[in-house]
Amino acid sequence: EAIRDFYGSKGYIDTWVRAIKNPNVEKGTMDLIYEIRDEDKGKSFIEKIEIKGNIKTKDKVIRRELAVAPGEVFDMVRVKRSKGRLEQMQFFDKIETEVDPTDIPNRKNLVVDVQEASTGNIELGAGFSSVDNLVGFVGFREGNFDLFNPPYFRGGGQKFRINVQLGTRRKDFQITFIEPWFLNQRLAFQTDLYHRELGFYSS
C-alpha cells in the first residue's frame, strides 16, 4: 500500500504493484519480491471532477471537502483523503471514487459517486424527578440542513437542532444552528437561541 501511495501521490495512477511471497522452508522465513509495473504512461492529471448520486446534498458541499482540483496532478493519496473527509460528514451511506479515461492523453476524470443517507433525527421522551417533577421532551436534529432552501431545508451541509422540554416546573426551549463553512471558509459559525424557566419551592 505504501508503494502504491508513493507512485499514486505523484500522478502515476497506472502503476501496478504486487507482493510475491516465497516461503523458505529450511529457515522458516518468507521471502518477499515486490513486482512493480509502471506501464510507461507517465503522470496523469485531473481533467474534471464529476459528482454523482447527490439527490439532496448540494454539489458545492461535496466539492469543498475535496483535496484535489481540476488541472492538478492526479494524486491518489489526496483522493483517498477526500473520500475520508466525505465519510466523516456522515451524509452518505456509500462513497466510491473512480478514474475515467478521456480522449486527451494523460488526462483523466475523477468521478465521485455517493449514496445519500438519512441525516434527520427525532427524539421523544418523558421523565420524573424530585426536583423537576414530571417532564416531557421532544427534539429534532438535521445534520445536512440548508437555511436557504425552503420548504425542505436540506442539502446545505449546515447543522440544525431544536429541543423542547416541558414539565410541571420546567420550560426549556433551545434552537442551535451551525454553519461549518462560514463565508466559504473552513470556519464554523454557531448561534444558540434559548428560553429557560424553572420554578419550584424548596422544602
PDB file of C-alpha atoms in Angstrom:
ATOM      1  CA  GLU A   1       0.000   0.000   0.000  1.00  0.00           C
ATOM      2  CA  ALA A   2       2.864   2.380   0.806  1.00  0.00           C
ATOM      3  CA  ILE A   3       4.475   1.679  -2.585  1.00  0.00           C
ATOM      4  CA  ARG A   4       1.165   2.307  -4.367  1.00  0.00           C
ATOM      5  CA  ASP A   5       0.773   5.565  -2.440  1.00  0.00           C
ATOM      6  CA  PHE A   6       4.328   6.596  -3.379  1.00  0.00           C
ATOM      7  CA  TYR A   7       3.562   6.312  -7.081  1.00  0.00           C
ATOM      8  CA  GLY A   8      -0.068   7.425  -6.764  1.00  0.00           C
ATOM      9  CA  SER A   9       0.834  10.645  -4.949  1.00  0.00           C
ATOM     10  CA  LYS A  10       2.982  11.661  -7.915  1.00  0.00           C
ATOM     11  CA  GLY A  11       0.274  11.005 -10.517  1.00  0.00           C
ATOM     12  CA  TYR A  12       1.423   7.569 -11.694  1.00  0.00           C
ATOM     13  CA  ILE A  13      -2.016   6.043 -11.156  1.00  0.00           C
ATOM     14  CA  ASP A  14      -1.488   3.253 -13.699  1.00  0.00           C
ATOM     15  CA  THR A  15       1.362   1.755 -11.687  1.00  0.00           C
ATOM     16  CA  TRP A  16       0.710  -1.846 -10.704  1.00  0.00           C
ATOM     17  CA  VAL A  17       2.274  -3.324  -7.535  1.00  0.00           C
ATOM     18  CA  ARG A  18       2.224  -6.947  -6.411  1.00  0.00           C
ATOM     19  CA  ALA A  19       3.916  -8.681  -3.482  1.00  0.00           C
ATOM     20  CA  ILE A  20       5.065 -12.234  -4.298  1.00  0.00           C
ATOM     21  CA  LYS A  21       5.647 -14.462  -1.255  1.00  0.00           C
ATOM     22  CA  ASN A  22       8.239 -17.270  -1.479  1.00  0.00           C
ATOM     23  CA  PRO A  23       8.449 -19.421   1.684  1.00  0.00           C
ATOM     24  CA  ASN A  24      11.904 -20.608   2.753  1.00  0.00           C
ATOM     25  CA  VAL A  25      11.128 -23.969   4.328  1.00  0.00           C
ATOM     26  CA  GLU A  26      14.646 -24.575   5.653  1.00  0.00           C
ATOM     27  CA  LYS A  27      14.929 -21.273   7.545  1.00  0.00           C
ATOM     28  CA  GLY A  28      11.228 -20.909   8.351  1.00  0.00           C
ATOM     29  CA  THR A  29      11.138 -17.443   6.797  1.00  0.00           C
ATOM     30  CA  MET A  30       9.329 -15.766   3.939  1.00  0.00           C
ATOM     31  CA  ASP A  31      10.983 -14.025   1.001  1.00  0.00           C
ATOM     32  CA  LEU A  32       9.114 -11.090  -0.473  1.00  0.00           C
ATOM     33  CA  ILE A  33       9.511  -9.930  -4.050  1.00  0.00           C
ATOM     34  CA  TYR A  34       7.796  -6.660  -4.972  1.00  0.00           C
ATOM     35  CA  GLU A  35       6.886  -6.567  -8.631  1.00  0.00           C
ATOM     36  CA  ILE A  36       6.205  -3.034  -9.934  1.00  0.00           C
ATOM     37  CA  ARG A  37       4.916  -2.238 -13.411  1.00  0.00           C
ATOM     38  CA  ASP A  38       4.786   1.366 -14.468  1.00  0.00           C
ATOM     39  CA  GLU A  39       3.017   0.804 -17.836  1.00  0.00           C
ATOM     40  CA  ASP A  40       5.078   3.740 -19.206  1.00  0.00           C
ATOM     41  CA  LYS A  41       2.019   6.004 -19.352  1.00  0.00           C
ATOM     42  CA  GLY A  42       3.584   8.841 -17.386  1.00  0.00           C
ATOM     43  CA  LYS A  43       1.872  11.184 -14.979  1.00  0.00           C
ATOM     44  CA  SER A  44      -1.880  11.667 -15.049  1.00  0.00           C
ATOM     45  CA  PHE A  45      -3.687  14.953 -14.476  1.00  0.00           C
ATOM     46  CA  ILE A  46      -7.289  15.667 -13.481  1.00  0.00           C
ATOM     47  CA  GLU A  47      -9.384  16.925 -16.386  1.00  0.00           C
ATOM     48  CA  LYS A  48     -12.645  17.382 -14.445  1.00  0.00           C
ATOM     49  CA  ILE A  49     -14.379  16.164 -11.297  1.00  0.00           C
ATOM     50  CA  GLU A  50     -17.877  14.712 -11.676  1.00  0.00           C
ATOM     51  CA  ILE A  51     -20.224  14.313  -8.699  1.00  0.00           C
ATOM     52  CA  LYS A  52     -22.937  11.650  -8.987  1.00  0.00           C
ATOM     53  CA  GLY A  53     -25.750  10.380  -6.771  1.00  0.00           C
ATOM     54  CA  ASN A  54     -26.233  13.526  -4.645  1.00  0.00           C
ATOM     55  CA  ILE A  55     -30.008  13.890  -4.697  1.00  0.00           C
ATOM     56  CA  LYS A  56     -30.367  16.356  -1.808  1.00  0.00           C
ATOM     57  CA  THR A  57     -26.793  17.425  -0.964  1.00  0.00           C
ATOM     58  CA  LYS A  58     -25.627  20.446  -2.941  1.00  0.00           C
ATOM     59  CA  ASP A  59     -22.721  19.970  -5.335  1.00  0.00           C
ATOM     60  CA  LYS A  60     -20.599  22.648  -3.627  1.00  0.00           C
ATOM     61  CA  VAL A  61     -20.973  20.947  -0.216  1.00  0.00           C
ATOM     62  CA  ILE A  62     -19.162  17.909  -1.625  1.00  0.00           C
ATOM     63  CA  ARG A  63     -16.605  19.770  -3.741  1.00  0.00           C
ATOM     64  CA  ARG A  64     -15.366  21.956  -0.893  1.00  0.00           C
ATOM     65  CA  GLU A  65     -14.301  18.824   1.014  1.00  0.00           C
ATOM     66  CA  LEU A  66     -12.169  17.531  -1.856  1.00  0.00           C
ATOM     67  CA  ALA A  67      -8.388  17.813  -1.515  1.00  0.00           C
ATOM     68  CA  VAL A  68      -7.908  17.771  -5.318  1.00  0.00           C
ATOM     69  CA  ALA A  69      -8.968  20.086  -8.141  1.00  0.00           C
ATOM     70  CA  PRO A  70      -9.118  20.008 -11.970  1.00  0.00           C
ATOM     71  CA  GLY A  71      -5.781  20.696 -13.638  1.00  0.00           C
ATOM     72  CA  GLU A  72      -3.749  19.245 -10.782  1.00  0.00           C
ATOM     73  CA  VAL A  73      -1.695  16.070 -10.754  1.00  0.00           C
ATOM     74  CA  PHE A  74      -3.963  13.057 -10.179  1.00  0.00           C
ATOM     75  CA  ASP A  75      -2.794  12.484  -6.599  1.00  0.00           C
ATOM     76  CA  MET A  76      -4.398   9.242  -5.410  1.00  0.00           C
ATOM     77  CA  VAL A  77      -3.333   9.873  -1.809  1.00  0.00           C
ATOM     78  CA  ARG A  78      -5.291  13.122  -1.761  1.00  0.00           C
ATOM     79  CA  VAL A  79      -8.204  11.345  -3.452  1.00  0.00           C
ATOM     80  CA  LYS A  80      -8.230   8.911  -0.503  1.00  0.00           C
ATOM     81  CA  ARG A  81      -8.084  11.861   1.884  1.00  0.00           C
ATOM     82  CA  SER A  82     -11.044  13.423   0.070  1.00  0.00           C
ATOM     83  CA  LYS A  83     -13.052  10.234   0.445  1.00  0.00           C
ATOM     84  CA  GLY A  84     -12.219  10.161   4.161  1.00  0.00           C
ATOM     85  CA  ARG A  85     -13.460  13.731   4.604  1.00  0.00           C
ATOM     86  CA  LEU A  86     -16.753  12.892   2.897  1.00  0.00           C
ATOM     87  CA  GLU A  87     -17.187   9.825   5.110  1.00  0.00           C
ATOM     88  CA  GLN A  88     -16.653  11.935   8.251  1.00  0.00           C
ATOM     89  CA  MET A  89     -19.578  14.163   7.230  1.00  0.00           C
ATOM     90  CA  GLN A  90     -21.945  11.186   7.716  1.00  0.00           C
ATOM     91  CA  PHE A  91     -24.172  12.411   4.887  1.00  0.00           C
ATOM     92  CA  PHE A  92     -23.733   9.293   2.755  1.00  0.00           C
ATOM     93  CA  ASP A  93     -24.172   5.545   3.150  1.00  0.00           C
ATOM     94  CA  LYS A  94     -21.617   4.811   0.446  1.00  0.00           C
ATOM     95  CA  ILE A  95     -18.865   6.762  -1.336  1.00  0.00           C
ATOM     96  CA  GLU A  96     -16.971   5.477  -4.365  1.00  0.00           C
ATOM     97  CA  THR A  97     -14.196   7.213  -6.312  1.00  0.00           C
ATOM     98  CA  GLU A  98     -13.468   6.157  -9.892  1.00  0.00           C
ATOM     99  CA  VAL A  99     -10.993   7.126 -12.586  1.00  0.00           C
ATOM    100  CA  ASP A 100     -12.467   7.667 -16.039  1.00  0.00           C
ATOM    101  CA  PRO A 101     -10.238   7.988 -19.125  1.00  0.00           C
ATOM    102  CA  THR A 102     -10.688  10.866 -21.572  1.00  0.00           C
ATOM    103  CA  ASP A 103      -9.715  11.481 -25.194  1.00  0.00           C
ATOM    104  CA  ILE A 104      -6.814  13.643 -24.005  1.00  0.00           C
ATOM    105  CA  PRO A 105      -3.576  11.759 -23.277  1.00  0.00           C
ATOM    106  CA  ASN A 106      -2.621  11.691 -19.570  1.00  0.00           C
ATOM    107  CA  ARG A 107      -5.870  13.471 -18.657  1.00  0.00           C
ATOM    108  CA  LYS A 108      -8.466  11.593 -16.621  1.00  0.00           C
ATOM    109  CA  ASN A 109     -11.730  12.448 -14.916  1.00  0.00           C
ATOM    110  CA  LEU A 110     -12.350  11.821 -11.247  1.00  0.00           C
ATOM    111  CA  VAL A 111     -15.866  10.517 -10.567  1.00  0.00           C
ATOM    112  CA  VAL A 112     -17.202  10.760  -7.011  1.00  0.00           C
ATOM    113  CA  ASP A 113     -20.301   8.573  -6.678  1.00  0.00           C
ATOM    114  CA  VAL A 114     -22.273   8.942  -3.429  1.00  0.00           C
ATOM    115  CA  GLN A 115     -25.372   7.361  -1.948  1.00  0.00           C
ATOM    116  CA  GLU A 116     -27.390   9.677   0.270  1.00  0.00           C
ATOM    117  CA  ALA A 117     -28.066   8.690   3.870  1.00  0.00           C
ATOM    118  CA  SER A 118     -30.737   9.790   6.316  1.00  0.00           C
ATOM    119  CA  THR A 119     -29.455  12.815   8.251  1.00  0.00           C
ATOM    120  CA  GLY A 120     -32.549  13.747  10.298  1.00  0.00           C
ATOM    121  CA  ASN A 121     -33.363  12.535  13.773  1.00  0.00           C
ATOM    122  CA  ILE A 122     -36.377  12.924  16.087  1.00  0.00           C
ATOM    123  CA  GLU A 123     -36.276  12.236  19.839  1.00  0.00           C
ATOM    124  CA  LEU A 124     -39.238  11.847  22.188  1.00  0.00           C
ATOM    125  CA  GLY A 125     -39.247  11.074  25.878  1.00  0.00           C
ATOM    126  CA  ALA A 126     -40.564  11.684  29.358  1.00  0.00           C
ATOM    127  CA  GLY A 127     -39.210  11.501  32.881  1.00  0.00           C
ATOM    128  CA  PHE A 128     -39.803  12.221  36.536  1.00  0.00           C
ATOM    129  CA  SER A 129     -37.534  13.622  39.253  1.00  0.00           C
ATOM    130  CA  SER A 130     -37.945  15.012  42.755  1.00  0.00           C
ATOM    131  CA  VAL A 131     -36.779  18.465  41.570  1.00  0.00           C
ATOM    132  CA  ASP A 132     -38.441  18.817  38.150  1.00  0.00           C
ATOM    133  CA  ASN A 133     -41.414  16.566  38.868  1.00  0.00           C
ATOM    134  CA  LEU A 134     -42.958  15.317  35.573  1.00  0.00           C
ATOM    135  CA  VAL A 135     -41.040  16.340  32.397  1.00  0.00           C
ATOM    136  CA  GLY A 136     -41.563  15.565  28.713  1.00  0.00           C
ATOM    137  CA  PHE A 137     -39.210  16.443  25.883  1.00  0.00           C
ATOM    138  CA  VAL A 138     -39.078  16.408  22.100  1.00  0.00           C
ATOM    139  CA  GLY A 139     -36.051  17.067  19.925  1.00  0.00           C
ATOM    140  CA  PHE A 140     -35.326  17.356  16.219  1.00  0.00           C
ATOM    141  CA  ARG A 141     -31.882  17.278  14.614  1.00  0.00           C
ATOM    142  CA  GLU A 142     -30.852  17.702  10.965  1.00  0.00           C
ATOM    143  CA  GLY A 143     -27.193  17.156  10.108  1.00  0.00           C
ATOM    144  CA  ASN A 144     -27.470  18.315   6.475  1.00  0.00           C
ATOM    145  CA  PHE A 145     -29.567  21.447   6.937  1.00  0.00           C
ATOM    146  CA  ASP A 146     -29.946  24.317   4.468  1.00  0.00           C
ATOM    147  CA  LEU A 147     -31.339  27.568   5.822  1.00  0.00           C
ATOM    148  CA  PHE A 148     -31.798  28.963   2.309  1.00  0.00           C
ATOM    149  CA  ASN A 149     -33.605  26.020   0.732  1.00  0.00           C
ATOM    150  CA  PRO A 150     -37.288  26.215   1.719  1.00  0.00           C
ATOM    151  CA  PRO A 151     -39.529  24.308   2.098  1.00  0.00           C
ATOM    152  CA  TYR A 152     -37.254  21.248   2.514  1.00  0.00           C
ATOM    153  CA  PHE A 153     -34.312  22.972   4.265  1.00  0.00           C
ATOM    154  CA  ARG A 154     -31.871  20.171   3.423  1.00  0.00           C
ATOM    155  CA  GLY A 155     -28.646  19.744   1.484  1.00  0.00           C
ATOM    156  CA  GLY A 156     -26.519  22.720   2.548  1.00  0.00           C
ATOM    157  CA  GLY A 157     -24.216  20.928   4.990  1.00  0.00           C
ATOM    158  CA  GLN A 158     -25.369  23.023   7.953  1.00  0.00           C
ATOM    159  CA  LYS A 159     -26.372  21.683  11.382  1.00  0.00           C
ATOM    160  CA  PHE A 160     -29.733  22.456  12.974  1.00  0.00           C
ATOM    161  CA  ARG A 161     -31.169  21.294  16.288  1.00  0.00           C
ATOM    162  CA  ILE A 162     -34.294  22.195  18.245  1.00  0.00           C
ATOM    163  CA  ASN A 163     -35.106  20.875  21.725  1.00  0.00           C
ATOM    164  CA  VAL A 164     -38.261  21.471  23.757  1.00  0.00           C
ATOM    165  CA  GLN A 165     -38.617  20.306  27.362  1.00  0.00           C
ATOM    166  CA  LEU A 166     -41.877  20.931  29.211  1.00  0.00           C
ATOM    167  CA  GLY A 167     -42.922  19.928  32.699  1.00  0.00           C
ATOM    168  CA  THR A 168     -44.915  20.968  35.710  1.00  0.00           C
ATOM    169  CA  ARG A 169     -41.951  23.030  36.986  1.00  0.00           C
ATOM    170  CA  ARG A 170     -39.719  23.471  33.941  1.00  0.00           C
ATOM    171  CA  LYS A 171     -39.899  25.006  30.459  1.00  0.00           C
ATOM    172  CA  ASP A 172     -36.865  24.786  28.187  1.00  0.00           C
ATOM    173  CA  PHE A 173     -36.653  25.810  24.525  1.00  0.00           C
ATOM    174  CA  GLN A 174     -33.394  25.747  22.563  1.00  0.00           C
ATOM    175  CA  ILE A 175     -32.506  26.196  18.885  1.00  0.00           C
ATOM    176  CA  THR A 176     -28.944  25.650  17.609  1.00  0.00           C
ATOM    177  CA  PHE A 177     -27.655  26.496  14.131  1.00  0.00           C
ATOM    178  CA  ILE A 178     -24.122  25.767  12.861  1.00  0.00           C
ATOM    179  CA  GLU A 179     -22.596  26.835   9.541  1.00  0.00           C
ATOM    180  CA  PRO A 180     -19.332  24.836   9.182  1.00  0.00           C
ATOM    181  CA  TRP A 181     -18.146  26.912   6.184  1.00  0.00           C
ATOM    182  CA  PHE A 182     -18.836  30.497   7.191  1.00  0.00           C
ATOM    183  CA  LEU A 183     -18.129  32.961   4.333  1.00  0.00           C
ATOM    184  CA  ASN A 184     -16.953  29.963   2.242  1.00  0.00           C
ATOM    185  CA  GLN A 185     -14.026  29.442   4.604  1.00  0.00           C
ATOM    186  CA  ARG A 186     -13.288  26.434   6.818  1.00  0.00           C
ATOM    187  CA  LEU A 187     -14.571  28.461   9.748  1.00  0.00           C
ATOM    188  CA  ALA A 188     -17.517  27.323  11.865  1.00  0.00           C
ATOM    189  CA  PHE A 189     -20.200  29.808  12.919  1.00  0.00           C
ATOM    190  CA  GLN A 190     -22.645  28.774  15.652  1.00  0.00           C
ATOM    191  CA  THR A 191     -25.587  30.529  17.224  1.00  0.00           C
ATOM    192  CA  ASP A 192     -27.926  29.380  20.010  1.00  0.00           C
ATOM    193  CA  LEU A 193     -31.345  30.768  20.898  1.00  0.00           C
ATOM    194  CA  TYR A 194     -32.878  29.594  24.147  1.00  0.00           C
ATOM    195  CA  HIS A 195     -35.529  30.315  26.771  1.00  0.00           C
ATOM    196  CA  ARG A 196     -35.494  28.621  30.179  1.00  0.00           C
ATOM    197  CA  GLU A 197     -37.889  28.723  33.092  1.00  0.00           C
ATOM    198  CA  LEU A 198     -37.566  26.781  36.329  1.00  0.00           C
ATOM    199  CA  GLY A 199     -39.876  27.442  39.249  1.00  0.00           C
ATOM    200  CA  PHE A 200     -40.421  25.489  42.463  1.00  0.00           C
ATOM    201  CA  TYR A 201     -40.424  25.936  46.222  1.00  0.00           C
ATOM    202  CA  SER A 202     -37.799  24.090  48.208  1.00  0.00           C
ATOM    203  CA  SER A 203     -38.696  22.438  51.466  1.00  0.00           C
TER     204      SER A 203
END
